[in-house]
Amino acid sequence: MPQIDASFFKPFVEGTLKTFQVQCKTDASHGAPFIKGTKPEPIFAIAGVIDISSSTFCGRISLCLTEAVFLGMMERMLDEPFKEITPELQDGVAELLNMIFGQAKVVLNEQGHTIQKAIPTVLRADQLVATQAKVVVLPFNTDLGIFHIEIQSDS
Amino acid sequence: MFSPDTHVLVVDDMMTMRKLVTKSCKELGFTKITDAADGALAWAAIQEANPPIGLIISDWNMPNTSGLDLLKRVRADGRFGKIPFIMVTAEAEQHQIMEAVKSGVSNYVIKPFTADILKEKLEAVHKKISAA
């Protein structure tokens, strides 16, 4: 198992549930964490990624969405239909991750972490490459399908 | 509450957030909304707007000119210093909020948010202005 304390996950789970409920009017449920590569996964079309470097954790947090989940969430968030992931629309995944990260950061820093402000980036399907590092997957389910928060620790 | 005719400037580097804030403003009845993708474009819009900007709703985290930089610039200019300025941020840490308050922010909205939350914040700002 990667050396990430389970208490590190909880603020990300809570931030994710709240973000999707408030901003996308979607109730998500979360499943048991697992190590990436040990279970079948959906084909993700887009991911928001934040690199974290602090005194207690170095790695990256990703929000990975299938095309159906991403387009559905954007439709619910902005009240307009979308048929494809355009360059203009794709920053929506970064913004959702930014909201999740912002909430988690407050809780983690209260616990003694020293996580700094970070700007999320967007990766499309062809940029989502497998990594040698161990990655903990926090799976979520919604009426639109499955999505993941993935936590990769470099330390 | 602010008049629906108030000219609102929405500032965010992310298109989806500009759309989201604009949608929320429309839900609250605002009819004149301009948007800008960064602080520099926002500053240009503030100087050129006709009718003048009456409310600024800006993201905090933006490349080049941040929302905080824009706020300080607005507050330092006698022509625009009294425009109500709402900061939208995913950063809810106390020291960051205090920094914005010290720089003269009128109120702040923490993401994620709904139109109702924005309405509450705007009402609080309007009440403060009316009482002054």
PDB file of C-alpha atoms in Angstrom:
ATOM      1  CA  MET A   1       0.000   0.000   0.000  1.00  0.00           C
ATOM      2  CA  PRO A   2       1.211   3.540  -0.617  1.00  0.00           C
ATOM      3  CA  GLN A   3       2.153   5.361   2.554  1.00  0.00           C
ATOM      4  CA  ILE A   4      -0.764   7.761   2.684  1.00  0.00           C
ATOM      5  CA  ASP A   5      -2.625   8.100   5.969  1.00  0.00           C
ATOM      6  CA  ALA A   6      -6.313   7.276   5.510  1.00  0.00           C
ATOM      7  CA  SER A   7      -7.217  10.500   7.339  1.00  0.00           C
ATOM      8  CA  PHE A   8      -5.712  12.313   4.355  1.00  0.00           C
ATOM      9  CA  PHE A   9      -8.505  10.915   2.123  1.00  0.00           C
ATOM     10  CA  LYS A  10     -11.495  11.988   4.176  1.00  0.00           C
ATOM     11  CA  PRO A  11     -11.416  15.739   3.414  1.00  0.00           C
ATOM     12  CA  PHE A  12     -11.221  14.941  -0.310  1.00  0.00           C
ATOM     13  CA  VAL A  13     -14.216  12.601  -0.057  1.00  0.00           C
ATOM     14  CA  GLU A  14     -16.252  15.208   1.841  1.00  0.00           C
ATOM     15  CA  GLY A  15     -15.169  18.006  -0.502  1.00  0.00           C
ATOM     16  CA  THR A  16     -16.131  15.921  -3.528  1.00  0.00           C
ATOM     17  CA  LEU A  17     -19.583  15.021  -2.220  1.00  0.00           C
ATOM     18  CA  LYS A  18     -20.326  18.657  -1.343  1.00  0.00           C
ATOM     19  CA  THR A  19     -18.976  20.071  -4.609  1.00  0.00           C
ATOM     20  CA  PHE A  20     -21.051  17.748  -6.781  1.00  0.00           C
ATOM     21  CA  GLN A  21     -24.143  18.224  -4.627  1.00  0.00           C
ATOM     22  CA  VAL A  22     -24.005  22.038  -4.536  1.00  0.00           C
ATOM     23  CA  GLN A  23     -22.517  22.871  -7.926  1.00  0.00           C
ATOM     24  CA  CYS A  24     -23.853  20.033 -10.094  1.00  0.00           C
ATOM     25  CA  LYS A  25     -27.037  19.231  -8.180  1.00  0.00           C
ATOM     26  CA  THR A  26     -25.872  15.597  -8.061  1.00  0.00           C
ATOM     27  CA  ASP A  27     -25.793  13.242  -5.114  1.00  0.00           C
ATOM     28  CA  ALA A  28     -22.695  11.073  -5.356  1.00  0.00           C
ATOM     29  CA  SER A  29     -21.890   8.076  -3.198  1.00  0.00           C
ATOM     30  CA  HIS A  30     -18.378   6.880  -2.479  1.00  0.00           C
ATOM     31  CA  GLY A  31     -17.052   3.340  -2.485  1.00  0.00           C
ATOM     32  CA  ALA A  32     -14.088   1.723  -0.772  1.00  0.00           C
ATOM     33  CA  PRO A  33     -10.644   3.024  -1.832  1.00  0.00           C
ATOM     34  CA  PHE A  34      -8.443   0.682  -3.849  1.00  0.00           C
ATOM     35  CA  ILE A  35      -5.049   0.658  -5.499  1.00  0.00           C
ATOM     36  CA  LYS A  36      -5.114   1.722  -9.137  1.00  0.00           C
ATOM     37  CA  GLY A  37      -4.667  -1.238 -11.465  1.00  0.00           C
ATOM     38  CA  THR A  38      -6.229  -3.799  -9.137  1.00  0.00           C
ATOM     39  CA  LYS A  39      -9.793  -3.348 -10.424  1.00  0.00           C
ATOM     40  CA  PRO A  40     -11.360  -2.624 -13.812  1.00  0.00           C
ATOM     41  CA  GLU A  41     -11.851   1.083 -14.443  1.00  0.00           C
ATOM     42  CA  PRO A  42     -13.943   3.163 -16.833  1.00  0.00           C
ATOM     43  CA  ILE A  43     -12.282   4.899 -19.774  1.00  0.00           C
ATOM     44  CA  PHE A  44     -11.744   8.436 -18.590  1.00  0.00           C
ATOM     45  CA  ALA A  45     -11.963  11.256 -21.111  1.00  0.00           C
ATOM     46  CA  ILE A  46     -10.698  14.127 -18.991  1.00  0.00           C
ATOM     47  CA  ALA A  47      -8.959  14.823 -15.695  1.00  0.00           C
ATOM     48  CA  GLY A  48      -8.167  17.821 -13.544  1.00  0.00           C
ATOM     49  CA  VAL A  49      -4.787  17.527 -11.826  1.00  0.00           C
ATOM     50  CA  ILE A  50      -3.200  19.408  -8.937  1.00  0.00           C
ATOM     51  CA  ASP A  51       0.423  18.837  -7.940  1.00  0.00           C
ATOM     52  CA  ILE A  52       0.999  19.133  -4.220  1.00  0.00           C
ATOM     53  CA  SER A  53       4.271  19.722  -2.471  1.00  0.00           C
ATOM     54  CA  SER A  54       4.168  20.234   1.278  1.00  0.00           C
ATOM     55  CA  SER A  55       6.157  19.229   4.345  1.00  0.00           C
ATOM     56  CA  THR A  56       3.903  16.196   4.810  1.00  0.00           C
ATOM     57  CA  PHE A  57       2.844  15.155   1.324  1.00  0.00           C
ATOM     58  CA  CYS A  58       4.272  15.283  -2.171  1.00  0.00           C
ATOM     59  CA  GLY A  59       2.237  13.996  -5.058  1.00  0.00           C
ATOM     60  CA  ARG A  60      -0.780  14.786  -7.130  1.00  0.00           C
ATOM     61  CA  ILE A  61      -4.547  14.751  -6.828  1.00  0.00           C
ATOM     62  CA  SER A  62      -6.634  14.007  -9.909  1.00  0.00           C
ATOM     63  CA  LEU A  63     -10.344  14.193 -10.638  1.00  0.00           C
ATOM     64  CA  CYS A  64     -11.001  11.716 -13.483  1.00  0.00           C
ATOM     65  CA  LEU A  65     -14.275  11.808 -15.403  1.00  0.00           C
ATOM     66  CA  THR A  66     -15.737   9.862 -18.305  1.00  0.00           C
ATOM     67  CA  GLU A  67     -17.137  11.903 -21.176  1.00  0.00           C
ATOM     68  CA  ALA A  68     -20.725  11.141 -20.117  1.00  0.00           C
ATOM     69  CA  VAL A  69     -20.145  12.166 -16.506  1.00  0.00           C
ATOM     70  CA  PHE A  70     -18.246  15.334 -17.445  1.00  0.00           C
ATOM     71  CA  LEU A  71     -20.796  16.531 -20.009  1.00  0.00           C
ATOM     72  CA  GLY A  72     -23.685  15.664 -17.696  1.00  0.00           C
ATOM     73  CA  MET A  73     -22.125  17.546 -14.776  1.00  0.00           C
ATOM     74  CA  MET A  74     -21.425  20.600 -16.934  1.00  0.00           C
ATOM     75  CA  GLU A  75     -25.009  20.538 -18.170  1.00  0.00           C
ATOM     76  CA  ARG A  76     -26.306  20.478 -14.598  1.00  0.00           C
ATOM     77  CA  MET A  77     -23.853  23.149 -13.454  1.00  0.00           C
ATOM     78  CA  LEU A  78     -24.479  25.596 -16.295  1.00  0.00           C
ATOM     79  CA  ASP A  79     -28.055  24.666 -17.253  1.00  0.00           C
ATOM     80  CA  GLU A  80     -27.246  24.168 -20.917  1.00  0.00           C
ATOM     81  CA  PRO A  81     -26.667  21.042 -22.988  1.00  0.00           C
ATOM     82  CA  PHE A  82     -23.201  20.061 -24.237  1.00  0.00           C
ATOM     83  CA  LYS A  83     -22.513  17.424 -26.889  1.00  0.00           C
ATOM     84  CA  GLU A  84     -18.713  17.301 -26.775  1.00  0.00           C
ATOM     85  CA  ILE A  85     -15.745  18.323 -24.663  1.00  0.00           C
ATOM     86  CA  THR A  86     -14.517  21.537 -26.254  1.00  0.00           C
ATOM     87  CA  PRO A  87     -11.331  23.426 -25.325  1.00  0.00           C
ATOM     88  CA  GLU A  88     -13.540  26.119 -23.755  1.00  0.00           C
ATOM     89  CA  LEU A  89     -15.565  23.661 -21.701  1.00  0.00           C
ATOM     90  CA  GLN A  90     -12.699  21.514 -20.455  1.00  0.00           C
ATOM     91  CA  ASP A  91     -11.663  23.983 -17.740  1.00  0.00           C
ATOM     92  CA  GLY A  92     -14.810  22.848 -15.898  1.00  0.00           C
ATOM     93  CA  VAL A  93     -12.999  19.771 -14.602  1.00  0.00           C
ATOM     94  CA  ALA A  94     -10.205  21.970 -13.248  1.00  0.00           C
ATOM     95  CA  GLU A  95     -12.741  24.191 -11.528  1.00  0.00           C
ATOM     96  CA  LEU A  96     -14.517  21.248  -9.893  1.00  0.00           C
ATOM     97  CA  LEU A  97     -11.176  19.934  -8.640  1.00  0.00           C
ATOM     98  CA  ASN A  98     -10.249  23.422  -7.465  1.00  0.00           C
ATOM     99  CA  MET A  99     -13.400  23.504  -5.320  1.00  0.00           C
ATOM    100  CA  ILE A 100     -12.705  20.021  -3.903  1.00  0.00           C
ATOM    101  CA  PHE A 101      -9.062  20.889  -3.218  1.00  0.00           C
ATOM    102  CA  GLY A 102      -9.973  24.225  -1.616  1.00  0.00           C
ATOM    103  CA  GLN A 103     -12.252  22.535   0.915  1.00  0.00           C
ATOM    104  CA  ALA A 104      -9.834  19.679   1.613  1.00  0.00           C
ATOM    105  CA  LYS A 105      -6.892  22.068   2.039  1.00  0.00           C
ATOM    106  CA  VAL A 106      -8.612  23.974   4.836  1.00  0.00           C
ATOM    107  CA  VAL A 107      -9.255  20.765   6.806  1.00  0.00           C
ATOM    108  CA  LEU A 108      -5.804  19.294   6.146  1.00  0.00           C
ATOM    109  CA  ASN A 109      -4.003  22.500   7.103  1.00  0.00           C
ATOM    110  CA  GLU A 110      -5.994  22.607  10.345  1.00  0.00           C
ATOM    111  CA  GLN A 111      -4.593  19.098  10.970  1.00  0.00           C
ATOM    112  CA  GLY A 112      -1.048  20.382  10.566  1.00  0.00           C
ATOM    113  CA  HIS A 113      -0.342  19.903   6.881  1.00  0.00           C
ATOM    114  CA  THR A 114       1.155  22.877   5.109  1.00  0.00           C
ATOM    115  CA  ILE A 115      -0.473  22.610   1.735  1.00  0.00           C
ATOM    116  CA  GLN A 116      -0.107  25.712  -0.381  1.00  0.00           C
ATOM    117  CA  LYS A 117      -2.323  27.240  -3.022  1.00  0.00           C
ATOM    118  CA  ALA A 118      -2.033  25.379  -6.350  1.00  0.00           C
ATOM    119  CA  ILE A 119      -3.428  25.877  -9.825  1.00  0.00           C
ATOM    120  CA  PRO A 120      -5.127  22.842 -11.433  1.00  0.00           C
ATOM    121  CA  THR A 121      -4.342  21.732 -14.968  1.00  0.00           C
ATOM    122  CA  VAL A 122      -6.463  19.739 -17.408  1.00  0.00           C
ATOM    123  CA  LEU A 123      -5.443  16.490 -19.094  1.00  0.00           C
ATOM    124  CA  ARG A 124      -7.395  14.898 -21.933  1.00  0.00           C
ATOM    125  CA  ALA A 125      -7.663  11.138 -22.531  1.00  0.00           C
ATOM    126  CA  ASP A 126      -4.514  10.894 -24.678  1.00  0.00           C
ATOM    127  CA  GLN A 127      -2.488  12.595 -21.928  1.00  0.00           C
ATOM    128  CA  LEU A 128      -3.617  10.221 -19.186  1.00  0.00           C
ATOM    129  CA  VAL A 129      -0.631   7.887 -19.057  1.00  0.00           C
ATOM    130  CA  ALA A 130      -0.043   5.042 -16.648  1.00  0.00           C
ATOM    131  CA  THR A 131       2.373   5.777 -13.834  1.00  0.00           C
ATOM    132  CA  GLN A 132       4.842   3.547 -12.000  1.00  0.00           C
ATOM    133  CA  ALA A 133       3.877   5.207  -8.732  1.00  0.00           C
ATOM    134  CA  LYS A 134       1.180   3.654  -6.581  1.00  0.00           C
ATOM    135  CA  VAL A 135      -2.091   5.515  -6.767  1.00  0.00           C
ATOM    136  CA  VAL A 136      -5.004   5.304  -4.334  1.00  0.00           C
ATOM    137  CA  VAL A 137      -8.365   5.501  -6.067  1.00  0.00           C
ATOM    138  CA  LEU A 138     -11.380   6.982  -4.300  1.00  0.00           C
ATOM    139  CA  PRO A 139     -14.327   5.790  -6.422  1.00  0.00           C
ATOM    140  CA  PHE A 140     -17.623   7.674  -6.600  1.00  0.00           C
ATOM    141  CA  ASN A 141     -20.896   6.695  -8.206  1.00  0.00           C
ATOM    142  CA  THR A 142     -23.659   8.927  -9.547  1.00  0.00           C
ATOM    143  CA  ASP A 143     -26.743   8.502 -11.707  1.00  0.00           C
ATOM    144  CA  LEU A 144     -24.542   9.562 -14.646  1.00  0.00           C
ATOM    145  CA  GLY A 145     -21.836   6.995 -13.950  1.00  0.00           C
ATOM    146  CA  ILE A 146     -18.603   6.440 -12.062  1.00  0.00           C
ATOM    147  CA  PHE A 147     -15.808   8.939 -11.472  1.00  0.00           C
ATOM    148  CA  HIS A 148     -12.590   8.869  -9.475  1.00  0.00           C
ATOM    149  CA  ILE A 149     -10.483  11.008  -7.232  1.00  0.00           C
ATOM    150  CA  GLU A 150      -6.946   9.604  -7.518  1.00  0.00           C
ATOM    151  CA  ILE A 151      -4.212  10.357  -4.995  1.00  0.00           C
ATOM    152  CA  GLN A 152      -0.647   9.665  -6.035  1.00  0.00           C
ATOM    153  CA  SER A 153       2.056   9.922  -3.427  1.00  0.00           C
ATOM    154  CA  ASP A 154       5.645  10.482  -4.556  1.00  0.00           C
ATOM    155  CA  SER A 155       7.040  10.231  -1.041  1.00  0.00           C
TER     156      SER A 155
ATOM    157  CA  MET B   1     -30.963  44.538  -3.015  1.00  0.00           C
ATOM    158  CA  PHE B   2     -29.009  45.957  -5.952  1.00  0.00           C
ATOM    159  CA  SER B   3     -31.092  47.320  -8.819  1.00  0.00           C
ATOM    160  CA  PRO B   4     -31.477  44.870 -11.737  1.00  0.00           C
ATOM    161  CA  ASP B   5     -30.020  47.652 -13.921  1.00  0.00           C
ATOM    162  CA  THR B   6     -26.706  47.544 -12.026  1.00  0.00           C
ATOM    163  CA  HIS B   7     -23.906  46.875 -14.502  1.00  0.00           C
ATOM    164  CA  VAL B   8     -22.155  43.751 -13.181  1.00  0.00           C
ATOM    165  CA  LEU B   9     -18.606  42.824 -14.126  1.00  0.00           C
ATOM    166  CA  VAL B  10     -17.807  39.098 -13.789  1.00  0.00           C
ATOM    167  CA  VAL B  11     -14.074  38.290 -13.764  1.00  0.00           C
ATOM    168  CA  ASP B  12     -12.691  34.767 -14.002  1.00  0.00           C
ATOM    169  CA  ASP B  13      -9.999  33.126 -16.118  1.00  0.00           C
ATOM    170  CA  MET B  14     -12.116  29.976 -16.471  1.00  0.00           C
ATOM    171  CA  MET B  15     -14.948  30.131 -18.981  1.00  0.00           C
ATOM    172  CA  THR B  16     -17.134  27.705 -17.049  1.00  0.00           C
ATOM    173  CA  MET B  17     -16.925  29.874 -13.921  1.00  0.00           C
ATOM    174  CA  ARG B  18     -17.740  33.033 -15.878  1.00  0.00           C
ATOM    175  CA  LYS B  19     -20.786  31.214 -17.238  1.00  0.00           C
ATOM    176  CA  LEU B  20     -21.745  29.962 -13.770  1.00  0.00           C
ATOM    177  CA  VAL B  21     -21.484  33.377 -12.106  1.00  0.00           C
ATOM    178  CA  THR B  22     -23.265  35.046 -15.027  1.00  0.00           C
ATOM    179  CA  LYS B  23     -26.056  32.453 -14.817  1.00  0.00           C
ATOM    180  CA  SER B  24     -26.399  33.108 -11.076  1.00  0.00           C
ATOM    181  CA  CYS B  25     -26.535  36.879 -11.679  1.00  0.00           C
ATOM    182  CA  LYS B  26     -29.280  36.414 -14.283  1.00  0.00           C
ATOM    183  CA  GLU B  27     -31.209  34.237 -11.817  1.00  0.00           C
ATOM    184  CA  LEU B  28     -31.001  37.152  -9.369  1.00  0.00           C
ATOM    185  CA  GLY B  29     -32.481  39.486 -11.981  1.00  0.00           C
ATOM    186  CA  PHE B  30     -29.425  41.357 -13.252  1.00  0.00           C
ATOM    187  CA  THR B  31     -29.774  42.295 -16.913  1.00  0.00           C
ATOM    188  CA  LYS B  32     -26.515  44.089 -17.712  1.00  0.00           C
ATOM    189  CA  ILE B  33     -23.559  41.740 -17.247  1.00  0.00           C
ATOM    190  CA  THR B  34     -20.084  42.062 -18.745  1.00  0.00           C
ATOM    191  CA  ASP B  35     -17.350  39.478 -18.301  1.00  0.00           C
ATOM    192  CA  ALA B  36     -13.570  39.520 -18.404  1.00  0.00           C
ATOM    193  CA  ALA B  37     -11.103  36.641 -18.534  1.00  0.00           C
ATOM    194  CA  ASP B  38      -8.387  38.211 -16.383  1.00  0.00           C
ATOM    195  CA  GLY B  39      -7.606  41.131 -14.137  1.00  0.00           C
ATOM    196  CA  ALA B  40      -6.040  43.247 -16.883  1.00  0.00           C
ATOM    197  CA  LEU B  41      -9.081  42.889 -19.155  1.00  0.00           C
ATOM    198  CA  ALA B  42     -11.296  43.623 -16.166  1.00  0.00           C
ATOM    199  CA  TRP B  43      -9.411  46.837 -15.430  1.00  0.00           C
ATOM    200  CA  ALA B  44      -9.869  47.937 -19.048  1.00  0.00           C
ATOM    201  CA  ALA B  45     -13.589  47.130 -18.845  1.00  0.00           C
ATOM    202  CA  ILE B  46     -13.950  49.106 -15.613  1.00  0.00           C
ATOM    203  CA  GLN B  47     -12.422  52.186 -17.236  1.00  0.00           C
ATOM    204  CA  GLU B  48     -14.415  51.945 -20.472  1.00  0.00           C
ATOM    205  CA  ALA B  49     -17.790  50.653 -19.306  1.00  0.00           C
ATOM    206  CA  ASN B  50     -20.901  52.599 -20.203  1.00  0.00           C
ATOM    207  CA  PRO B  51     -23.031  52.527 -18.120  1.00  0.00           C
ATOM    208  CA  PRO B  52     -20.353  52.450 -15.423  1.00  0.00           C
ATOM    209  CA  ILE B  53     -19.665  49.201 -13.569  1.00  0.00           C
ATOM    210  CA  GLY B  54     -21.729  49.086 -10.388  1.00  0.00           C
ATOM    211  CA  LEU B  55     -20.684  45.704  -9.017  1.00  0.00           C
ATOM    212  CA  ILE B  56     -17.593  43.520  -9.492  1.00  0.00           C
ATOM    213  CA  ILE B  57     -17.664  39.770  -8.871  1.00  0.00           C
ATOM    214  CA  SER B  58     -14.150  38.419  -9.296  1.00  0.00           C
ATOM    215  CA  ASP B  59     -12.312  35.153  -8.919  1.00  0.00           C
ATOM    216  CA  TRP B  60      -9.307  35.296  -6.613  1.00  0.00           C
ATOM    217  CA  ASN B  61      -6.904  32.853  -8.288  1.00  0.00           C
ATOM    218  CA  MET B  62      -6.062  34.109 -11.756  1.00  0.00           C
ATOM    219  CA  PRO B  63      -2.750  34.176 -13.607  1.00  0.00           C
ATOM    220  CA  ASN B  64      -0.972  37.530 -14.048  1.00  0.00           C
ATOM    221  CA  THR B  65      -3.367  39.942 -12.315  1.00  0.00           C
ATOM    222  CA  SER B  66      -5.102  38.085  -9.467  1.00  0.00           C
ATOM    223  CA  GLY B  67      -8.456  39.052  -8.006  1.00  0.00           C
ATOM    224  CA  LEU B  68      -6.628  40.519  -5.019  1.00  0.00           C
ATOM    225  CA  ASP B  69      -4.425  42.638  -7.329  1.00  0.00           C
ATOM    226  CA  LEU B  70      -7.538  43.854  -9.134  1.00  0.00           C
ATOM    227  CA  LEU B  71      -9.248  44.675  -5.839  1.00  0.00           C
ATOM    228  CA  LYS B  72      -6.249  46.741  -4.659  1.00  0.00           C
ATOM    229  CA  ARG B  73      -6.114  48.578  -7.995  1.00  0.00           C
ATOM    230  CA  VAL B  74      -9.821  49.394  -7.872  1.00  0.00           C
ATOM    231  CA  ARG B  75      -9.684  50.555  -4.262  1.00  0.00           C
ATOM    232  CA  ALA B  76      -6.644  52.751  -4.961  1.00  0.00           C
ATOM    233  CA  ASP B  77      -8.385  54.642  -7.781  1.00  0.00           C
ATOM    234  CA  GLY B  78     -10.643  57.486  -6.695  1.00  0.00           C
ATOM    235  CA  ARG B  79     -12.924  57.011  -9.706  1.00  0.00           C
ATOM    236  CA  PHE B  80     -13.759  53.395  -8.903  1.00  0.00           C
ATOM    237  CA  GLY B  81     -12.773  52.957  -5.251  1.00  0.00           C
ATOM    238  CA  LYS B  82     -16.328  52.618  -3.973  1.00  0.00           C
ATOM    239  CA  ILE B  83     -17.556  49.964  -6.421  1.00  0.00           C
ATOM    240  CA  PRO B  84     -18.818  46.967  -4.401  1.00  0.00           C
ATOM    241  CA  PHE B  85     -16.348  44.114  -4.922  1.00  0.00           C
ATOM    242  CA  ILE B  86     -17.241  40.469  -4.235  1.00  0.00           C
ATOM    243  CA  MET B  87     -14.402  37.942  -4.246  1.00  0.00           C
ATOM    244  CA  VAL B  88     -15.187  34.379  -5.319  1.00  0.00           C
ATOM    245  CA  THR B  89     -12.721  31.845  -4.028  1.00  0.00           C
ATOM    246  CA  ALA B  90     -12.213  28.167  -3.311  1.00  0.00           C
ATOM    247  CA  GLU B  91      -9.791  29.249  -0.563  1.00  0.00           C
ATOM    248  CA  ALA B  92     -11.651  29.479   2.720  1.00  0.00           C
ATOM    249  CA  GLU B  93      -8.666  29.786   5.030  1.00  0.00           C
ATOM    250  CA  GLN B  94      -8.981  32.516   7.630  1.00  0.00           C
ATOM    251  CA  HIS B  95      -5.736  34.328   6.838  1.00  0.00           C
ATOM    252  CA  GLN B  96      -6.699  34.624   3.167  1.00  0.00           C
ATOM    253  CA  ILE B  97     -10.126  36.000   3.989  1.00  0.00           C
ATOM    254  CA  MET B  98      -8.486  38.510   6.355  1.00  0.00           C
ATOM    255  CA  GLU B  99      -6.118  39.577   3.594  1.00  0.00           C
ATOM    256  CA  ALA B 100      -9.063  40.325   1.295  1.00  0.00           C
ATOM    257  CA  VAL B 101     -10.922  42.166   4.054  1.00  0.00           C
ATOM    258  CA  LYS B 102      -7.855  44.309   4.777  1.00  0.00           C
ATOM    259  CA  SER B 103      -7.660  45.158   1.079  1.00  0.00           C
ATOM    260  CA  GLY B 104     -11.241  46.386   1.077  1.00  0.00           C
ATOM    261  CA  VAL B 105     -13.302  43.492  -0.269  1.00  0.00           C
ATOM    262  CA  SER B 106     -17.033  44.062   0.219  1.00  0.00           C
ATOM    263  CA  ASN B 107     -17.812  40.391   0.737  1.00  0.00           C
ATOM    264  CA  TYR B 108     -16.677  36.973  -0.428  1.00  0.00           C
ATOM    265  CA  VAL B 109     -18.275  33.812  -1.790  1.00  0.00           C
ATOM    266  CA  ILE B 110     -16.669  30.450  -1.149  1.00  0.00           C
ATOM    267  CA  LYS B 111     -17.009  27.867  -3.901  1.00  0.00           C
ATOM    268  CA  PRO B 112     -19.038  25.725  -4.378  1.00  0.00           C
ATOM    269  CA  PHE B 113     -21.975  28.129  -4.231  1.00  0.00           C
ATOM    270  CA  THR B 114     -25.549  28.621  -5.424  1.00  0.00           C
ATOM    271  CA  ALA B 115     -27.418  31.710  -6.627  1.00  0.00           C
ATOM    272  CA  ASP B 116     -29.070  31.873  -3.196  1.00  0.00           C
ATOM    273  CA  ILE B 117     -25.680  32.109  -1.474  1.00  0.00           C
ATOM    274  CA  LEU B 118     -24.630  34.883  -3.873  1.00  0.00           C
ATOM    275  CA  LYS B 119     -27.918  36.667  -3.162  1.00  0.00           C
ATOM    276  CA  GLU B 120     -27.266  36.549   0.612  1.00  0.00           C
ATOM    277  CA  LYS B 121     -23.802  38.027   0.133  1.00  0.00           C
ATOM    278  CA  LEU B 122     -25.091  40.777  -2.169  1.00  0.00           C
ATOM    279  CA  GLU B 123     -27.888  41.662   0.221  1.00  0.00           C
ATOM    280  CA  ALA B 124     -25.378  42.001   3.045  1.00  0.00           C
ATOM    281  CA  VAL B 125     -23.233  44.323   0.931  1.00  0.00           C
ATOM    282  CA  HIS B 126     -26.216  46.404  -0.135  1.00  0.00           C
ATOM    283  CA  LYS B 127     -27.396  46.712   3.461  1.00  0.00           C
ATOM    284  CA  LYS B 128     -23.948  47.913   4.532  1.00  0.00           C
ATOM    285  CA  ILE B 129     -23.838  50.485   1.716  1.00  0.00           C
ATOM    286  CA  SER B 130     -27.352  51.707   2.481  1.00  0.00           C
ATOM    287  CA  ALA B 131     -26.510  52.147   6.169  1.00  0.00           C
ATOM    288  CA  ALA B 132     -23.313  54.113   5.449  1.00  0.00           C
TER     289      ALA B 132
END
